Amino acid sequence: MHIRRPHPTPAPGTGTPRHARTRRARTAGALLAVAALVVSACSPGGSSSAASPAAEAALAALPRATPDTLAPYYSQELKWRACGVPGFQCATLKAPVDYAQPQKGDVRLAVARKKATGPGKRIGSLLVNPGGPGGSAIGYLQAYAGIGYPAEVRARYDMVAVDPRGVARSEPIECLSGPQMDAYTQTDITPDDGAERSKLVDAFKTFAEGCGADSPELLRHVSTVEAARDMDILRAVLGDEKLHYVGASYGTFLGATYAGLFPQRAGRLVLDGAMDPSLPARRLNLDQTAGFETAFRAFARDCVQQPDCPLGTDAEKVGPNLKAFFEELDARPIPTGDADGRKLGESLATIGVIAAMYDEAAWAQLREALTMAMEENDGAGLLVLADSYYERDANGSYSNLMFANAAVNCLDLPSAFDTPEQVEADLPAFEKASPVFGEGLAWASLSCAYWPVAATGEPHRIKAEGAAPIVVVGTTRDPATPYRWARALAAQLSSARLLTYEGDGHTAYGRGSDCIDRAINTYLLRGTPPADKKRCS
């Protein structure tokens, strides 16, 4: 599974950013294309819900002194150039493919910035990451952060982004062609018999083999720890003593990892839509499944109050009604008018609904799409939502989001399940967590079992002892990063301040809460964090 953060756009007439669609806190799951776990998962590991022994240890900080073998990377100079978007500059950063053996070669990372506009004294660089894993930080910077963050923040900071290794412009991992991805995303994710189960396993294997054939060496070195180390090289090359950072969804795991590795270099860090690094993959997936159920129930309560709700007038029956509709699509997919002949089956419809859970502003669109599908036998609306989630364009091409998402997840943690039998045994737990989405998300959690590279990460706590105050933000009804994860991360980090948004949707900064925005802006501009456990609505 993966977490995604929506790209915010200004609300009409307000200038207040709104999240128009989900994008990086890697959602709970592109059911198929990333099914593994919310933010990190993969490889052999079993299905135990208890934390592994490794989770009892904290991430160890690296030595303060830069090793001689890495000195050439830390002393490189970036050559900035225009890159097609007015006001932005781009450059290429070199980092070692393998930090343990820098002599093995480099990975070239794409970097972009928009310089501080003034007035006011420049504070430094503010690195942003929208999550995923697999979301393009440069795309997020150029489409939103560099133009949509508060003017006072952009006045005092150079707004900077680096696409992590294997993502978007940074030597992107590729796995399947467009037509192959079309087939993959339509694979039945709730197998009814042995034949369907075998077809699903074959789909996971085909996806994994495609990724392994494309970038066999890089695939071993796209972990979150390595991406965090790349950020420290960028910090040094930019001339900043400390790293200032805003990370959303999976970006919180990346930011927390940086703080754990380099606590003395951690500056003003905002971790919005936080993940809990101490949990194993199965528990992460189960928690996220429950998170989507929480969000769906909020949608259900709202839907039955609207005149155009196609799922009935009783909130308690909305879930069963949707589940029954999914079962109808499983047996008889409906037309969509798609130029490539795709029909709307259960898997694409489920992703379409999940995509709308990231932001309550999408609920009206979801009601319309469900009405089209359920009453007019037209699946076009739900297909649009699913395609936006998968980042499929009108020409049938996919971004590398899903490929990078799986690559990072499957390297960061042992797989939630190793065999189909383990999934079947655990189905009751997932269906209890979410009667609507549980079965599909349980099967999606099997994907990393077939990954061609063994996981290098394990669950662990992050203390970051010695770091400056870190702001951890959690939303009480966040579907992709459940609120309990924010509380858990804040409890682990020695200097954390927990900031709570009582509301719906994924992440909180820039989504309409003046209370949240003021607290974060004050922290970024003055270095003054909010009081611990401050709550906003």
PDB file of N, CA, C and O in Angstrom, residues 454-509:
ATOM      1  N   ALA A 454      15.835  -8.513  -1.427  1.00  0.00           N
ATOM      2  CA  ALA A 454      15.473  -8.705  -0.031  1.00  0.00           C
ATOM      3  C   ALA A 454      15.396  -7.372   0.701  1.00  0.00           C
ATOM      4  O   ALA A 454      16.145  -6.434   0.418  1.00  0.00           O
ATOM      5  N   ALA A 455      14.491  -7.267   1.647  1.00  0.00           N
ATOM      6  CA  ALA A 455      14.355  -6.053   2.444  1.00  0.00           C
ATOM      7  C   ALA A 455      15.626  -5.811   3.254  1.00  0.00           C
ATOM      8  O   ALA A 455      16.246  -6.749   3.754  1.00  0.00           O
ATOM      9  N   THR A 456      15.996  -4.569   3.366  1.00  0.00           N
ATOM     10  CA  THR A 456      17.170  -4.199   4.171  1.00  0.00           C
ATOM     11  C   THR A 456      16.773  -3.490   5.461  1.00  0.00           C
ATOM     12  O   THR A 456      17.601  -3.309   6.345  1.00  0.00           O
ATOM     13  N   GLY A 457      15.519  -3.059   5.567  1.00  0.00           N
ATOM     14  CA  GLY A 457      15.070  -2.345   6.753  1.00  0.00           C
ATOM     15  C   GLY A 457      14.284  -3.238   7.691  1.00  0.00           C
ATOM     16  O   GLY A 457      13.887  -4.350   7.358  1.00  0.00           O
ATOM     17  N   GLU A 458      14.069  -2.731   8.900  1.00  0.00           N
ATOM     18  CA  GLU A 458      13.265  -3.399   9.921  1.00  0.00           C
ATOM     19  C   GLU A 458      12.494  -2.318  10.681  1.00  0.00           C
ATOM     20  O   GLU A 458      12.867  -1.146  10.661  1.00  0.00           O
ATOM     21  N   PRO A 459      11.431  -2.696  11.376  1.00  0.00           N
ATOM     22  CA  PRO A 459      10.759  -1.716  12.232  1.00  0.00           C
ATOM     23  C   PRO A 459      11.733  -1.202  13.296  1.00  0.00           C
ATOM     24  O   PRO A 459      12.572  -1.952  13.800  1.00  0.00           O
ATOM     25  N   HIS A 460      11.636   0.073  13.622  1.00  0.00           N
ATOM     26  CA  HIS A 460      12.525   0.643  14.629  1.00  0.00           C
ATOM     27  C   HIS A 460      11.928   1.944  15.160  1.00  0.00           C
ATOM     28  O   HIS A 460      11.104   2.567  14.509  1.00  0.00           O
ATOM     29  N   ARG A 461      12.339   2.318  16.350  1.00  0.00           N
ATOM     30  CA  ARG A 461      11.940   3.600  16.903  1.00  0.00           C
ATOM     31  C   ARG A 461      12.952   4.663  16.480  1.00  0.00           C
ATOM     32  O   ARG A 461      14.101   4.347  16.189  1.00  0.00           O
ATOM     33  N   ILE A 462      12.514   5.893  16.433  1.00  0.00           N
ATOM     34  CA  ILE A 462      13.412   7.010  16.119  1.00  0.00           C
ATOM     35  C   ILE A 462      13.348   8.005  17.269  1.00  0.00           C
ATOM     36  O   ILE A 462      12.292   8.585  17.536  1.00  0.00           O
ATOM     37  N   LYS A 463      14.461   8.187  17.943  1.00  0.00           N
ATOM     38  CA  LYS A 463      14.512   9.134  19.069  1.00  0.00           C
ATOM     39  C   LYS A 463      15.044  10.502  18.644  1.00  0.00           C
ATOM     40  O   LYS A 463      14.573  11.528  19.095  1.00  0.00           O
ATOM     41  N   ALA A 464      16.067  10.510  17.794  1.00  0.00           N
ATOM     42  CA  ALA A 464      16.696  11.765  17.368  1.00  0.00           C
ATOM     43  C   ALA A 464      17.087  12.617  18.570  1.00  0.00           C
ATOM     44  O   ALA A 464      16.791  13.815  18.627  1.00  0.00           O
ATOM     45  N   GLU A 465      17.760  12.015  19.517  1.00  0.00           N
ATOM     46  CA  GLU A 465      18.177  12.748  20.707  1.00  0.00           C
ATOM     47  C   GLU A 465      19.159  13.854  20.328  1.00  0.00           C
ATOM     48  O   GLU A 465      20.098  13.635  19.587  1.00  0.00           O
ATOM     49  N   GLY A 466      18.918  15.046  20.853  1.00  0.00           N
ATOM     50  CA  GLY A 466      19.759  16.191  20.542  1.00  0.00           C
ATOM     51  C   GLY A 466      19.208  17.064  19.440  1.00  0.00           C
ATOM     52  O   GLY A 466      19.765  18.138  19.172  1.00  0.00           O
ATOM     53  N   ALA A 467      18.121  16.637  18.786  1.00  0.00           N
ATOM     54  CA  ALA A 467      17.532  17.447  17.709  1.00  0.00           C
ATOM     55  C   ALA A 467      16.746  18.618  18.293  1.00  0.00           C
ATOM     56  O   ALA A 467      16.226  18.559  19.410  1.00  0.00           O
ATOM     57  N   ALA A 468      16.666  19.697  17.517  1.00  0.00           N
ATOM     58  CA  ALA A 468      15.822  20.832  17.884  1.00  0.00           C
ATOM     59  C   ALA A 468      14.358  20.385  17.873  1.00  0.00           C
ATOM     60  O   ALA A 468      14.029  19.304  17.368  1.00  0.00           O
ATOM     61  N   PRO A 469      13.440  21.190  18.424  1.00  0.00           N
ATOM     62  CA  PRO A 469      12.028  20.807  18.432  1.00  0.00           C
ATOM     63  C   PRO A 469      11.512  20.439  17.039  1.00  0.00           C
ATOM     64  O   PRO A 469      11.783  21.133  16.059  1.00  0.00           O
ATOM     65  N   ILE A 470      10.801  19.331  16.972  1.00  0.00           N
ATOM     66  CA  ILE A 470      10.231  18.819  15.722  1.00  0.00           C
ATOM     67  C   ILE A 470       8.708  18.820  15.867  1.00  0.00           C
ATOM     68  O   ILE A 470       8.182  18.317  16.859  1.00  0.00           O
ATOM     69  N   VAL A 471       8.011  19.376  14.889  1.00  0.00           N
ATOM     70  CA  VAL A 471       6.543  19.451  14.943  1.00  0.00           C
ATOM     71  C   VAL A 471       5.951  18.251  14.191  1.00  0.00           C
ATOM     72  O   VAL A 471       6.165  18.089  12.988  1.00  0.00           O
ATOM     73  N   VAL A 472       5.220  17.418  14.913  1.00  0.00           N
ATOM     74  CA  VAL A 472       4.538  16.248  14.347  1.00  0.00           C
ATOM     75  C   VAL A 472       3.052  16.563  14.281  1.00  0.00           C
ATOM     76  O   VAL A 472       2.442  16.924  15.290  1.00  0.00           O
ATOM     77  N   VAL A 473       2.470  16.437  13.088  1.00  0.00           N
ATOM     78  CA  VAL A 473       1.073  16.821  12.871  1.00  0.00           C
ATOM     79  C   VAL A 473       0.244  15.580  12.558  1.00  0.00           C
ATOM     80  O   VAL A 473       0.615  14.770  11.706  1.00  0.00           O
ATOM     81  N   GLY A 474      -0.885  15.448  13.245  1.00  0.00           N
ATOM     82  CA  GLY A 474      -1.793  14.340  12.982  1.00  0.00           C
ATOM     83  C   GLY A 474      -3.218  14.826  12.821  1.00  0.00           C
ATOM     84  O   GLY A 474      -3.642  15.771  13.491  1.00  0.00           O
ATOM     85  N   THR A 475      -3.965  14.192  11.897  1.00  0.00           N
ATOM     86  CA  THR A 475      -5.374  14.504  11.658  1.00  0.00           C
ATOM     87  C   THR A 475      -6.214  13.361  12.204  1.00  0.00           C
ATOM     88  O   THR A 475      -5.937  12.189  11.915  1.00  0.00           O
ATOM     89  N   THR A 476      -7.246  13.680  12.986  1.00  0.00           N
ATOM     90  CA  THR A 476      -7.959  12.640  13.726  1.00  0.00           C
ATOM     91  C   THR A 476      -8.677  11.626  12.843  1.00  0.00           C
ATOM     92  O   THR A 476      -8.833  10.480  13.235  1.00  0.00           O
ATOM     93  N   ARG A 477      -9.114  12.039  11.653  1.00  0.00           N
ATOM     94  CA  ARG A 477      -9.791  11.087  10.762  1.00  0.00           C
ATOM     95  C   ARG A 477      -9.030  10.953   9.444  1.00  0.00           C
ATOM     96  O   ARG A 477      -9.630  10.823   8.373  1.00  0.00           O
ATOM     97  N   ASP A 478      -7.723  10.969   9.543  1.00  0.00           N
ATOM     98  CA  ASP A 478      -6.873  10.787   8.364  1.00  0.00           C
ATOM     99  C   ASP A 478      -7.000   9.343   7.882  1.00  0.00           C
ATOM    100  O   ASP A 478      -6.810   8.407   8.657  1.00  0.00           O
ATOM    101  N   PRO A 479      -7.325   9.119   6.603  1.00  0.00           N
ATOM    102  CA  PRO A 479      -7.503   7.750   6.115  1.00  0.00           C
ATOM    103  C   PRO A 479      -6.203   6.992   5.893  1.00  0.00           C
ATOM    104  O   PRO A 479      -6.142   5.779   6.108  1.00  0.00           O
ATOM    105  N   ALA A 480      -5.162   7.677   5.456  1.00  0.00           N
ATOM    106  CA  ALA A 480      -3.941   7.000   5.026  1.00  0.00           C
ATOM    107  C   ALA A 480      -2.886   6.890   6.117  1.00  0.00           C
ATOM    108  O   ALA A 480      -2.117   5.935   6.150  1.00  0.00           O
ATOM    109  N   THR A 481      -2.825   7.879   6.985  1.00  0.00           N
ATOM    110  CA  THR A 481      -1.893   7.834   8.111  1.00  0.00           C
ATOM    111  C   THR A 481      -2.712   8.054   9.383  1.00  0.00           C
ATOM    112  O   THR A 481      -2.891   9.185   9.814  1.00  0.00           O
ATOM    113  N   PRO A 482      -3.214   6.984   9.970  1.00  0.00           N
ATOM    114  CA  PRO A 482      -4.101   7.105  11.129  1.00  0.00           C
ATOM    115  C   PRO A 482      -3.493   7.956  12.249  1.00  0.00           C
ATOM    116  O   PRO A 482      -2.282   7.963  12.457  1.00  0.00           O
ATOM    117  N   TYR A 483      -4.345   8.635  12.953  1.00  0.00           N
ATOM    118  CA  TYR A 483      -3.915   9.583  13.984  1.00  0.00           C
ATOM    119  C   TYR A 483      -3.011   8.926  15.027  1.00  0.00           C
ATOM    120  O   TYR A 483      -2.089   9.553  15.547  1.00  0.00           O
ATOM    121  N   ARG A 484      -3.253   7.671  15.324  1.00  0.00           N
ATOM    122  CA  ARG A 484      -2.439   7.008  16.339  1.00  0.00           C
ATOM    123  C   ARG A 484      -0.964   6.981  15.934  1.00  0.00           C
ATOM    124  O   ARG A 484      -0.086   6.946  16.795  1.00  0.00           O
ATOM    125  N   TRP A 485      -0.696   7.000  14.631  1.00  0.00           N
ATOM    126  CA  TRP A 485       0.703   7.013  14.192  1.00  0.00           C
ATOM    127  C   TRP A 485       1.384   8.319  14.571  1.00  0.00           C
ATOM    128  O   TRP A 485       2.556   8.335  14.946  1.00  0.00           O
ATOM    129  N   ALA A 486       0.664   9.425  14.450  1.00  0.00           N
ATOM    130  CA  ALA A 486       1.239  10.714  14.837  1.00  0.00           C
ATOM    131  C   ALA A 486       1.554  10.722  16.326  1.00  0.00           C
ATOM    132  O   ALA A 486       2.620  11.191  16.757  1.00  0.00           O
ATOM    133  N   ARG A 487       0.640  10.206  17.117  1.00  0.00           N
ATOM    134  CA  ARG A 487       0.900  10.145  18.561  1.00  0.00           C
ATOM    135  C   ARG A 487       2.105   9.257  18.863  1.00  0.00           C
ATOM    136  O   ARG A 487       2.923   9.584  19.728  1.00  0.00           O
ATOM    137  N   ALA A 488       2.214   8.151  18.137  1.00  0.00           N
ATOM    138  CA  ALA A 488       3.330   7.236  18.387  1.00  0.00           C
ATOM    139  C   ALA A 488       4.664   7.860  17.995  1.00  0.00           C
ATOM    140  O   ALA A 488       5.656   7.749  18.730  1.00  0.00           O
ATOM    141  N   LEU A 489       4.711   8.527  16.842  1.00  0.00           N
ATOM    142  CA  LEU A 489       5.963   9.143  16.416  1.00  0.00           C
ATOM    143  C   LEU A 489       6.353  10.267  17.371  1.00  0.00           C
ATOM    144  O   LEU A 489       7.522  10.416  17.731  1.00  0.00           O
ATOM    145  N   ALA A 490       5.367  11.052  17.784  1.00  0.00           N
ATOM    146  CA  ALA A 490       5.658  12.143  18.714  1.00  0.00           C
ATOM    147  C   ALA A 490       6.200  11.606  20.037  1.00  0.00           C
ATOM    148  O   ALA A 490       7.054  12.237  20.675  1.00  0.00           O
ATOM    149  N   ALA A 491       5.730  10.442  20.453  1.00  0.00           N
ATOM    150  CA  ALA A 491       6.217   9.845  21.697  1.00  0.00           C
ATOM    151  C   ALA A 491       7.648   9.322  21.545  1.00  0.00           C
ATOM    152  O   ALA A 491       8.406   9.281  22.520  1.00  0.00           O
ATOM    153  N   GLN A 492       8.015   8.919  20.336  1.00  0.00           N
ATOM    154  CA  GLN A 492       9.369   8.399  20.106  1.00  0.00           C
ATOM    155  C   GLN A 492      10.401   9.518  20.020  1.00  0.00           C
ATOM    156  O   GLN A 492      11.465   9.430  20.627  1.00  0.00           O
ATOM    157  N   LEU A 493      10.104  10.550  19.249  1.00  0.00           N
ATOM    158  CA  LEU A 493      11.058  11.632  19.029  1.00  0.00           C
ATOM    159  C   LEU A 493      11.276  12.419  20.330  1.00  0.00           C
ATOM    160  O   LEU A 493      10.313  12.886  20.944  1.00  0.00           O
ATOM    161  N   SER A 494      12.514  12.556  20.722  1.00  0.00           N
ATOM    162  CA  SER A 494      12.802  13.161  22.023  1.00  0.00           C
ATOM    163  C   SER A 494      12.391  14.628  22.111  1.00  0.00           C
ATOM    164  O   SER A 494      12.110  15.126  23.200  1.00  0.00           O
ATOM    165  N   SER A 495      12.338  15.321  20.971  1.00  0.00           N
ATOM    166  CA  SER A 495      12.030  16.757  20.998  1.00  0.00           C
ATOM    167  C   SER A 495      10.720  17.105  20.295  1.00  0.00           C
ATOM    168  O   SER A 495      10.484  18.253  19.926  1.00  0.00           O
ATOM    169  N   ALA A 496       9.845  16.115  20.109  1.00  0.00           N
ATOM    170  CA  ALA A 496       8.632  16.332  19.317  1.00  0.00           C
ATOM    171  C   ALA A 496       7.604  17.185  20.040  1.00  0.00           C
ATOM    172  O   ALA A 496       7.479  17.146  21.274  1.00  0.00           O
ATOM    173  N   ARG A 497       6.859  17.962  19.270  1.00  0.00           N
ATOM    174  CA  ARG A 497       5.655  18.653  19.716  1.00  0.00           C
ATOM    175  C   ARG A 497       4.506  18.145  18.840  1.00  0.00           C
ATOM    176  O   ARG A 497       4.547  18.302  17.619  1.00  0.00           O
ATOM    177  N   LEU A 498       3.501  17.546  19.459  1.00  0.00           N
ATOM    178  CA  LEU A 498       2.369  17.006  18.711  1.00  0.00           C
ATOM    179  C   LEU A 498       1.328  18.092  18.475  1.00  0.00           C
ATOM    180  O   LEU A 498       0.866  18.743  19.414  1.00  0.00           O
ATOM    181  N   LEU A 499       0.964  18.276  17.202  1.00  0.00           N
ATOM    182  CA  LEU A 499      -0.047  19.242  16.782  1.00  0.00           C
ATOM    183  C   LEU A 499      -1.186  18.460  16.133  1.00  0.00           C
ATOM    184  O   LEU A 499      -0.963  17.737  15.159  1.00  0.00           O
ATOM    185  N   THR A 500      -2.392  18.597  16.677  1.00  0.00           N
ATOM    186  CA  THR A 500      -3.521  17.776  16.238  1.00  0.00           C
ATOM    187  C   THR A 500      -4.561  18.601  15.499  1.00  0.00           C
ATOM    188  O   THR A 500      -4.960  19.673  15.956  1.00  0.00           O
ATOM    189  N   TYR A 501      -4.994  18.082  14.343  1.00  0.00           N
ATOM    190  CA  TYR A 501      -6.108  18.670  13.600  1.00  0.00           C
ATOM    191  C   TYR A 501      -7.312  17.750  13.763  1.00  0.00           C
ATOM    192  O   TYR A 501      -7.277  16.586  13.357  1.00  0.00           O
ATOM    193  N   GLU A 502      -8.373  18.251  14.344  1.00  0.00           N
ATOM    194  CA  GLU A 502      -9.595  17.472  14.518  1.00  0.00           C
ATOM    195  C   GLU A 502     -10.442  17.642  13.257  1.00  0.00           C
ATOM    196  O   GLU A 502     -11.178  18.615  13.108  1.00  0.00           O
ATOM    197  N   GLY A 503     -10.293  16.694  12.335  1.00  0.00           N
ATOM    198  CA  GLY A 503     -11.004  16.838  11.073  1.00  0.00           C
ATOM    199  C   GLY A 503     -10.807  15.653  10.166  1.00  0.00           C
ATOM    200  O   GLY A 503     -10.304  14.598  10.566  1.00  0.00           O
ATOM    201  N   ASP A 504     -11.233  15.835   8.906  1.00  0.00           N
ATOM    202  CA  ASP A 504     -11.173  14.790   7.890  1.00  0.00           C
ATOM    203  C   ASP A 504     -10.038  15.057   6.915  1.00  0.00           C
ATOM    204  O   ASP A 504      -9.474  16.155   6.865  1.00  0.00           O
ATOM    205  N   GLY A 505      -9.715  14.047   6.135  1.00  0.00           N
ATOM    206  CA  GLY A 505      -8.738  14.199   5.070  1.00  0.00           C
ATOM    207  C   GLY A 505      -7.326  13.834   5.488  1.00  0.00           C
ATOM    208  O   GLY A 505      -7.027  13.606   6.658  1.00  0.00           O
ATOM    209  N   HIS A 506      -6.468  13.784   4.489  1.00  0.00           N
ATOM    210  CA  HIS A 506      -5.084  13.366   4.684  1.00  0.00           C
ATOM    211  C   HIS A 506      -4.176  14.581   4.795  1.00  0.00           C
ATOM    212  O   HIS A 506      -4.125  15.398   3.883  1.00  0.00           O
ATOM    213  N   THR A 507      -3.480  14.692   5.915  1.00  0.00           N
ATOM    214  CA  THR A 507      -2.594  15.793   6.273  1.00  0.00           C
ATOM    215  C   THR A 507      -3.413  17.026   6.673  1.00  0.00           C
ATOM    216  O   THR A 507      -4.642  17.057   6.505  1.00  0.00           O
ATOM    217  N   ALA A 508      -2.728  18.059   7.192  1.00  0.00           N
ATOM    218  CA  ALA A 508      -3.456  19.196   7.751  1.00  0.00           C
ATOM    219  C   ALA A 508      -2.959  20.559   7.270  1.00  0.00           C
ATOM    220  O   ALA A 508      -3.756  21.488   7.140  1.00  0.00           O
ATOM    221  N   TYR A 509      -1.671  20.709   7.024  1.00  0.00           N
ATOM    222  CA  TYR A 509      -1.123  22.015   6.659  1.00  0.00           C
ATOM    223  C   TYR A 509      -1.661  22.459   5.305  1.00  0.00           C
ATOM    224  O   TYR A 509      -1.634  21.705   4.334  1.00  0.00           O
TER     225      TYR A 509
END
